[in-house]
PDB file of N, CA and C in Angstrom:
ATOM      1  N   UNK F   1     111.092  94.773 108.399  1.00 92.00           N
ATOM      2  CA  UNK F   1     112.475  95.122 107.707  1.00 92.00           C
ATOM      3  C   UNK F   1     112.798  93.408 107.019  1.00 92.00           C
ATOM      4  N   UNK F   2     113.962  94.145 106.779  1.00 92.00           N
ATOM      5  CA  UNK F   2     114.480  92.906 105.193  1.00 92.00           C
ATOM      6  C   UNK F   2     115.811  92.614 105.405  1.00 92.00           C
ATOM      7  N   UNK F   3     115.710  91.166 105.813  1.00 90.00           N
ATOM      8  CA  UNK F   3     117.305  91.311 105.749  1.00 90.00           C
ATOM      9  C   UNK F   3     118.390  90.564 104.493  1.00 90.00           C
ATOM     10  N   UNK F   4     119.458  91.125 103.779  1.00 90.00           N
ATOM     11  CA  UNK F   4     119.664  90.678 102.899  1.00 90.00           C
ATOM     12  C   UNK F   4     121.000  89.950 102.386  1.00 90.00           C
ATOM     13  N   UNK F   5     121.690  88.918 101.851  1.00 85.00           N
ATOM     14  CA  UNK F   5     122.112  88.448 101.497  1.00 85.00           C
ATOM     15  C   UNK F   5     122.652  88.285  99.994  1.00 85.00           C
ATOM     16  N   UNK F   6     123.800  87.775  99.553  1.00 88.00           N
ATOM     17  CA  UNK F   6     123.506  87.410  97.787  1.00 88.00           C
ATOM     18  C   UNK F   6     122.294  86.449  97.567  1.00 88.00           C
ATOM     19  N   UNK F   7     121.832  87.032  96.829  1.00 86.00           N
ATOM     20  CA  UNK F   7     120.726  85.863  96.469  1.00 86.00           C
ATOM     21  C   UNK F   7     119.285  85.445  96.958  1.00 86.00           C
ATOM     22  N   UNK F   8     119.413  85.999  98.386  1.00 88.00           N
ATOM     23  CA  UNK F   8     117.825  86.073  98.673  1.00 88.00           C
ATOM     24  C   UNK F   8     118.189  87.110  99.951  1.00 88.00           C
ATOM     25  N   UNK F   9     116.669  88.097  99.838  1.00 92.00           N
ATOM     26  CA  UNK F   9     116.156  88.907 100.785  1.00 92.00           C
ATOM     27  C   UNK F   9     114.971  88.230 102.113  1.00 92.00           C
ATOM     28  N   UNK F  10     115.041  88.345 103.150  1.00 93.00           N
ATOM     29  CA  UNK F  10     114.290  87.674 104.379  1.00 93.00           C
ATOM     30  C   UNK F  10     113.098  88.984 104.920  1.00 93.00           C
ATOM     31  N   UNK F  11     112.013  88.742 104.525  1.00 95.00           N
ATOM     32  CA  UNK F  11     111.340  89.598 105.821  1.00 95.00           C
ATOM     33  C   UNK F  11     111.222  89.102 106.906  1.00 95.00           C
ATOM     34  N   UNK F  12     111.379  90.153 107.693  1.00 96.00           N
ATOM     35  CA  UNK F  12     111.541  89.582 109.160  1.00 96.00           C
ATOM     36  C   UNK F  12     111.243  90.831 110.318  1.00 96.00           C
ATOM     37  N   UNK F  13     110.470  90.128 111.469  1.00 97.00           N
ATOM     38  CA  UNK F  13     110.005  91.337 112.141  1.00 97.00           C
ATOM     39  C   UNK F  13     110.995  91.253 113.935  1.00 97.00           C
ATOM     40  N   UNK F  14     111.658  92.003 114.546  1.00 97.00           N
ATOM     41  CA  UNK F  14     111.979  91.326 115.756  1.00 97.00           C
ATOM     42  C   UNK F  14     111.556  92.662 116.567  1.00 97.00           C
ATOM     43  N   UNK F  15     111.321  91.682 117.420  1.00 97.00           N
ATOM     44  CA  UNK F  15     110.224  92.846 118.814  1.00 97.00           C
ATOM     45  C   UNK F  15     110.356  92.091 120.201  1.00 97.00           C
ATOM     46  N   UNK F  16     110.354  93.273 121.359  1.00 98.00           N
ATOM     47  CA  UNK F  16     110.607  92.987 122.640  1.00 98.00           C
ATOM     48  C   UNK F  16     112.267  92.990 122.765  1.00 98.00           C
ATOM     49  N   UNK F  17     112.106  92.266 124.057  1.00 97.00           N
ATOM     50  CA  UNK F  17     113.777  92.203 124.758  1.00 97.00           C
ATOM     51  C   UNK F  17     113.657  90.667 125.530  1.00 97.00           C
ATOM     52  N   UNK F  18     114.525  90.603 126.135  1.00 97.00           N
ATOM     53  CA  UNK F  18     115.189  89.741 127.118  1.00 97.00           C
ATOM     54  C   UNK F  18     115.134  87.803 126.358  1.00 97.00           C
ATOM     55  N   UNK F  19     114.834  86.876 126.372  1.00 97.00           N
ATOM     56  CA  UNK F  19     116.116  85.961 126.195  1.00 97.00           C
ATOM     57  C   UNK F  19     115.197  85.627 124.915  1.00 97.00           C
ATOM     58  N   UNK F  20     116.027  85.284 123.680  1.00 97.00           N
ATOM     59  CA  UNK F  20     115.173  84.906 122.076  1.00 97.00           C
ATOM     60  C   UNK F  20     114.421  83.637 122.381  1.00 97.00           C
ATOM     61  N   UNK F  21     113.406  84.292 121.254  1.00 97.00           N
ATOM     62  CA  UNK F  21     112.118  83.197 120.881  1.00 97.00           C
ATOM     63  C   UNK F  21     111.986  83.741 119.081  1.00 97.00           C
ATOM     64  N   UNK F  22     111.915  81.960 118.620  1.00 96.00           N
ATOM     65  CA  UNK F  22     112.167  82.161 116.709  1.00 96.00           C
ATOM     66  C   UNK F  22     110.456  81.617 116.554  1.00 96.00           C
ATOM     67  N   UNK F  23     109.400  82.532 116.134  1.00 97.00           N
ATOM     68  CA  UNK F  23     108.349  81.941 115.519  1.00 97.00           C
ATOM     69  C   UNK F  23     108.541  81.707 113.997  1.00 97.00           C
ATOM     70  N   UNK F  24     108.438  80.214 113.323  1.00 94.00           N
ATOM     71  CA  UNK F  24     108.964  79.667 112.965  1.00 94.00           C
ATOM     72  C   UNK F  24     107.592  79.113 111.957  1.00 94.00           C
ATOM     73  N   UNK F  25     107.241  80.029 110.657  1.00 94.00           N
ATOM     74  CA  UNK F  25     105.241  79.623 110.081  1.00 94.00           C
ATOM     75  C   UNK F  25     105.916  78.144 108.923  1.00 94.00           C
ATOM     76  N   UNK F  26     104.956  77.627 109.116  1.00 91.00           N
ATOM     77  CA  UNK F  26     104.695  76.179 108.613  1.00 91.00           C
ATOM     78  C   UNK F  26     104.717  77.135 107.165  1.00 91.00           C
ATOM     79  N   UNK F  27     104.556  75.473 106.378  1.00 87.00           N
ATOM     80  CA  UNK F  27     105.161  75.597 105.021  1.00 87.00           C
ATOM     81  C   UNK F  27     104.064  76.052 103.706  1.00 87.00           C
ATOM     82  N   UNK F  28     103.577  76.891 103.372  1.00 90.00           N
ATOM     83  CA  UNK F  28     102.927  77.519 102.558  1.00 90.00           C
ATOM     84  C   UNK F  28     102.392  79.035 103.463  1.00 90.00           C
ATOM     85  N   UNK F  29     102.592  79.327 104.470  1.00 96.00           N
ATOM     86  CA  UNK F  29     102.331  80.313 105.374  1.00 96.00           C
ATOM     87  C   UNK F  29     103.281  81.274 105.037  1.00 96.00           C
ATOM     88  N   UNK F  30     103.088  82.402 106.142  1.00 96.00           N
ATOM     89  CA  UNK F  30     103.928  83.414 105.931  1.00 96.00           C
ATOM     90  C   UNK F  30     104.052  84.515 107.741  1.00 96.00           C
ATOM     91  N   UNK F  31     104.590  85.265 107.521  1.00 96.00           N
ATOM     92  CA  UNK F  31     105.049  86.258 109.027  1.00 96.00           C
ATOM     93  C   UNK F  31     103.754  86.128 109.350  1.00 96.00           C
ATOM     94  N   UNK F  32     102.855  86.773 108.991  1.00 97.00           N
ATOM     95  CA  UNK F  32     101.607  87.026 109.685  1.00 97.00           C
ATOM     96  C   UNK F  32     100.764  86.259 110.245  1.00 97.00           C
ATOM     97  N   UNK F  33     100.848  84.372 109.929  1.00 97.00           N
ATOM     98  CA  UNK F  33     100.714  83.300 110.635  1.00 97.00           C
ATOM     99  C   UNK F  33     100.680  84.143 112.305  1.00 97.00           C
ATOM    100  N   UNK F  34     101.955  84.433 112.724  1.00 97.00           N
ATOM    101  CA  UNK F  34     102.205  84.580 114.198  1.00 97.00           C
ATOM    102  C   UNK F  34     101.587  86.532 115.041  1.00 97.00           C
ATOM    103  N   UNK F  35     100.793  86.717 114.225  1.00 97.00           N
ATOM    104  CA  UNK F  35     100.049  87.703 114.523  1.00 97.00           C
ATOM    105  C   UNK F  35      99.337  87.997 115.957  1.00 97.00           C
ATOM    106  N   UNK F  36      98.347  87.264 115.857  1.00 97.00           N
ATOM    107  CA  UNK F  36      97.873  87.153 117.448  1.00 97.00           C
ATOM    108  C   UNK F  36      98.761  86.760 118.274  1.00 97.00           C
ATOM    109  N   UNK F  37     100.072  86.029 118.560  1.00 97.00           N
ATOM    110  CA  UNK F  37     100.940  85.019 118.991  1.00 97.00           C
ATOM    111  C   UNK F  37     101.965  86.286 120.206  1.00 97.00           C
ATOM    112  N   UNK F  38     102.748  86.884 118.482  1.00 96.00           N
ATOM    113  CA  UNK F  38     104.038  87.779 119.179  1.00 96.00           C
ATOM    114  C   UNK F  38     103.210  88.840 119.635  1.00 96.00           C
ATOM    115  N   UNK F  39     102.891  89.632 120.148  1.00 96.00           N
ATOM    116  CA  UNK F  39     102.757  90.581 120.642  1.00 96.00           C
ATOM    117  C   UNK F  39     102.599  90.028 122.377  1.00 96.00           C
ATOM    118  N   UNK F  40     102.226  88.787 122.887  1.00 98.00           N
ATOM    119  CA  UNK F  40     102.186  88.227 124.219  1.00 98.00           C
ATOM    120  C   UNK F  40     103.514  88.174 124.066  1.00 98.00           C
ATOM    121  N   UNK F  41     104.472  87.280 123.384  1.00 98.00           N
ATOM    122  CA  UNK F  41     105.907  86.742 123.359  1.00 98.00           C
ATOM    123  C   UNK F  41     106.468  88.244 123.945  1.00 98.00           C
ATOM    124  N   UNK F  42     106.224  88.872 122.702  1.00 97.00           N
ATOM    125  CA  UNK F  42     107.272  90.134 123.228  1.00 97.00           C
ATOM    126  C   UNK F  42     107.288  90.686 124.267  1.00 97.00           C
ATOM    127  N   UNK F  43     106.686  90.642 125.418  1.00 97.00           N
ATOM    128  CA  UNK F  43     106.429  91.508 126.111  1.00 97.00           C
ATOM    129  C   UNK F  43     107.260  90.697 127.212  1.00 97.00           C
ATOM    130  N   UNK F  44     108.332  89.554 127.127  1.00 98.00           N
ATOM    131  CA  UNK F  44     108.650  88.633 128.122  1.00 98.00           C
ATOM    132  C   UNK F  44     110.009  88.538 127.492  1.00 98.00           C
ATOM    133  N   UNK F  45     109.781  88.397 126.223  1.00 98.00           N
ATOM    134  CA  UNK F  45     111.309  87.885 124.939  1.00 98.00           C
ATOM    135  C   UNK F  45     110.956  88.803 123.981  1.00 98.00           C
ATOM    136  N   UNK F  46     112.805  88.476 123.392  1.00 98.00           N
ATOM    137  CA  UNK F  46     112.962  89.192 121.981  1.00 98.00           C
ATOM    138  C   UNK F  46     112.496  88.034 121.343  1.00 98.00           C
ATOM    139  N   UNK F  47     111.682  88.687 120.727  1.00 98.00           N
ATOM    140  CA  UNK F  47     110.711  87.588 119.357  1.00 98.00           C
ATOM    141  C   UNK F  47     111.341  87.712 117.949  1.00 98.00           C
ATOM    142  N   UNK F  48     111.466  86.976 116.939  1.00 97.00           N
ATOM    143  CA  UNK F  48     112.163  87.191 115.629  1.00 97.00           C
ATOM    144  C   UNK F  48     110.555  86.094 115.239  1.00 97.00           C
ATOM    145  N   UNK F  49     110.276  86.695 114.208  1.00 96.00           N
ATOM    146  CA  UNK F  49     109.291  86.184 113.076  1.00 96.00           C
ATOM    147  C   UNK F  49     110.257  86.502 112.029  1.00 96.00           C
ATOM    148  N   UNK F  50     109.933  85.416 111.566  1.00 95.00           N
ATOM    149  CA  UNK F  50     110.073  85.670 109.417  1.00 95.00           C
ATOM    150  C   UNK F  50     109.890  84.959 108.517  1.00 95.00           C
ATOM    151  N   UNK F  51     109.652  84.894 106.978  1.00 95.00           N
ATOM    152  CA  UNK F  51     108.829  84.184 106.174  1.00 95.00           C
ATOM    153  C   UNK F  51     109.762  84.031 105.709  1.00 95.00           C
ATOM    154  N   UNK F  52     110.135  82.168 105.551  1.00 93.00           N
ATOM    155  CA  UNK F  52     110.934  81.330 104.803  1.00 93.00           C
ATOM    156  C   UNK F  52     111.083  81.486 103.639  1.00 93.00           C
ATOM    157  N   UNK F  53     112.541  81.375 103.164  1.00 92.00           N
ATOM    158  CA  UNK F  53     112.681  81.617 101.944  1.00 92.00           C
ATOM    159  C   UNK F  53     111.589  81.233 100.784  1.00 92.00           C
ATOM    160  N   UNK F  54     111.106  81.738  99.587  1.00 91.00           N
ATOM    161  CA  UNK F  54     110.014  81.088  98.987  1.00 91.00           C
ATOM    162  C   UNK F  54     108.652  81.401  99.262  1.00 91.00           C
ATOM    163  N   UNK F  55     108.384  82.116 100.793  1.00 92.00           N
ATOM    164  CA  UNK F  55     106.931  82.461 101.233  1.00 92.00           C
ATOM    165  C   UNK F  55     107.119  83.474 101.871  1.00 92.00           C
ATOM    166  N   UNK F  56     105.807  84.769 101.939  1.00 93.00           N
ATOM    167  CA  UNK F  56     105.112  85.890 101.474  1.00 93.00           C
ATOM    168  C   UNK F  56     106.176  86.852 101.290  1.00 93.00           C
ATOM    169  N   UNK F  57     106.491  87.958 101.477  1.00 92.00           N
ATOM    170  CA  UNK F  57     107.666  88.869 101.153  1.00 92.00           C
ATOM    171  C   UNK F  57     108.936  88.115 100.595  1.00 92.00           C
ATOM    172  N   UNK F  58     109.193  87.259 101.666  1.00 93.00           N
ATOM    173  CA  UNK F  58     110.859  87.390 100.636  1.00 93.00           C
ATOM    174  C   UNK F  58     110.935  86.372  99.816  1.00 93.00           C
ATOM    175  N   UNK F  59     112.249  86.379  99.219  1.00 92.00           N
ATOM    176  CA  UNK F  59     112.970  86.218  97.877  1.00 92.00           C
ATOM    177  C   UNK F  59     112.255  84.802  97.515  1.00 92.00           C
ATOM    178  N   UNK F  60     111.651  84.802  95.969  1.00 92.00           N
ATOM    179  CA  UNK F  60     111.180  83.185  95.835  1.00 92.00           C
ATOM    180  C   UNK F  60     112.296  82.606  95.047  1.00 92.00           C
ATOM    181  N   UNK F  61     113.371  81.905  95.487  1.00 87.00           N
ATOM    182  CA  UNK F  61     114.476  81.703  95.159  1.00 87.00           C
ATOM    183  C   UNK F  61     113.771  79.830  94.299  1.00 87.00           C
ATOM    184  N   UNK F  62     114.549  79.672  93.017  1.00 87.00           N
ATOM    185  CA  UNK F  62     114.822  78.139  92.763  1.00 87.00           C
ATOM    186  C   UNK F  62     114.871  77.044  93.756  1.00 87.00           C
ATOM    187  N   UNK F  63     113.769  76.302  93.668  1.00 83.00           N
ATOM    188  CA  UNK F  63     113.766  75.022  94.353  1.00 83.00           C
ATOM    189  C   UNK F  63     114.966  74.030  93.548  1.00 83.00           C
ATOM    190  N   UNK F  64     114.602  72.783  94.764  1.00 89.00           N
ATOM    191  CA  UNK F  64     113.383  72.544  95.620  1.00 89.00           C
ATOM    192  C   UNK F  64     114.290  72.672  97.344  1.00 89.00           C
ATOM    193  N   UNK F  65     113.369  73.329  97.711  1.00 87.00           N
ATOM    194  CA  UNK F  65     113.099  73.504  99.068  1.00 87.00           C
ATOM    195  C   UNK F  65     113.781  72.610  99.644  1.00 87.00           C
ATOM    196  N   UNK F  66     114.584  72.481 101.390  1.00 89.00           N
ATOM    197  CA  UNK F  66     114.203  71.135 102.376  1.00 89.00           C
ATOM    198  C   UNK F  66     114.420  71.970 103.002  1.00 89.00           C
ATOM    199  N   UNK F  67     114.643  71.133 104.365  1.00 87.00           N
ATOM    200  CA  UNK F  67     113.992  71.425 105.747  1.00 87.00           C
ATOM    201  C   UNK F  67     115.929  71.862 106.230  1.00 87.00           C
ATOM    202  N   UNK F  68     116.713  71.339 105.732  1.00 90.00           N
ATOM    203  CA  UNK F  68     118.518  71.225 106.154  1.00 90.00           C
ATOM    204  C   UNK F  68     118.481  73.207 105.932  1.00 90.00           C
ATOM    205  N   UNK F  69     118.115  73.138 104.404  1.00 87.00           N
ATOM    206  CA  UNK F  69     118.224  74.667 103.648  1.00 87.00           C
ATOM    207  C   UNK F  69     117.763  75.861 104.758  1.00 87.00           C
ATOM    208  N   UNK F  70     116.231  75.205 105.082  1.00 86.00           N
ATOM    209  CA  UNK F  70     115.263  76.861 105.563  1.00 86.00           C
ATOM    210  C   UNK F  70     116.028  76.879 106.984  1.00 86.00           C
ATOM    211  N   UNK F  71     116.332  75.570 107.737  1.00 84.00           N
ATOM    212  CA  UNK F  71     117.046  75.687 108.895  1.00 84.00           C
ATOM    213  C   UNK F  71     118.480  76.141 108.890  1.00 84.00           C
ATOM    214  N   UNK F  72     119.341  76.350 107.435  1.00 85.00           N
ATOM    215  CA  UNK F  72     120.905  77.100 106.875  1.00 85.00           C
ATOM    216  C   UNK F  72     120.275  77.983 106.913  1.00 85.00           C
ATOM    217  N   UNK F  73     119.242  78.776 107.157  1.00 84.00           N
ATOM    218  CA  UNK F  73     118.949  80.116 106.637  1.00 84.00           C
ATOM    219  C   UNK F  73     118.857  81.119 107.670  1.00 84.00           C
ATOM    220  N   UNK F  74     118.287  80.599 108.726  1.00 86.00           N
ATOM    221  CA  UNK F  74     118.308  81.039 110.598  1.00 86.00           C
ATOM    222  C   UNK F  74     119.716  80.808 110.717  1.00 86.00           C
ATOM    223  N   UNK F  75     120.572  79.169 110.459  1.00 80.00           N
ATOM    224  CA  UNK F  75     121.662  79.538 111.115  1.00 80.00           C
ATOM    225  C   UNK F  75     123.207  80.339 110.863  1.00 80.00           C
ATOM    226  N   UNK F  76     122.487  80.558 109.689  1.00 70.00           N
ATOM    227  CA  UNK F  76     123.639  81.568 108.619  1.00 70.00           C
ATOM    228  C   UNK F  76     123.623  82.558 108.751  1.00 70.00           C
ATOM    229  N   UNK F  77     122.586  82.854 109.533  1.00 60.00           N
ATOM    230  CA  UNK F  77     122.894  84.480 109.373  1.00 60.00           C
ATOM    231  C   UNK F  77     121.375  85.077 108.979  1.00 60.00           C
ATOM    232  N   UNK F  78     120.230  84.222 108.686  1.00 47.00           N
ATOM    233  CA  UNK F  78     118.700  84.394 107.490  1.00 47.00           C
ATOM    234  C   UNK F  78     118.819  86.097 108.129  1.00 47.00           C
ATOM    235  N   UNK F  79     117.399  85.651 108.863  1.00 45.00           N
ATOM    236  CA  UNK F  79     116.702  86.930 109.236  1.00 45.00           C
ATOM    237  C   UNK F  79     117.584  87.625 110.552  1.00 45.00           C
TER     238      UNK F  79
END
């Protein structure tokens, strides 16, 4: 699935139910880095994993990127 807002499309997977857990991959990685972990988490939790901006299949927007910017994407309704 993809969450879209002006200038940014974010690929994400939302699975399971319960208390939410957000899985954020490292810089230079992508959503698939959680493929072995997410099925176990989603048995007990509502698990969100997503490609950070500029990573995986999310929009490659002009940099520079910063940790506050990446955190803001999630806080302001990213995926």
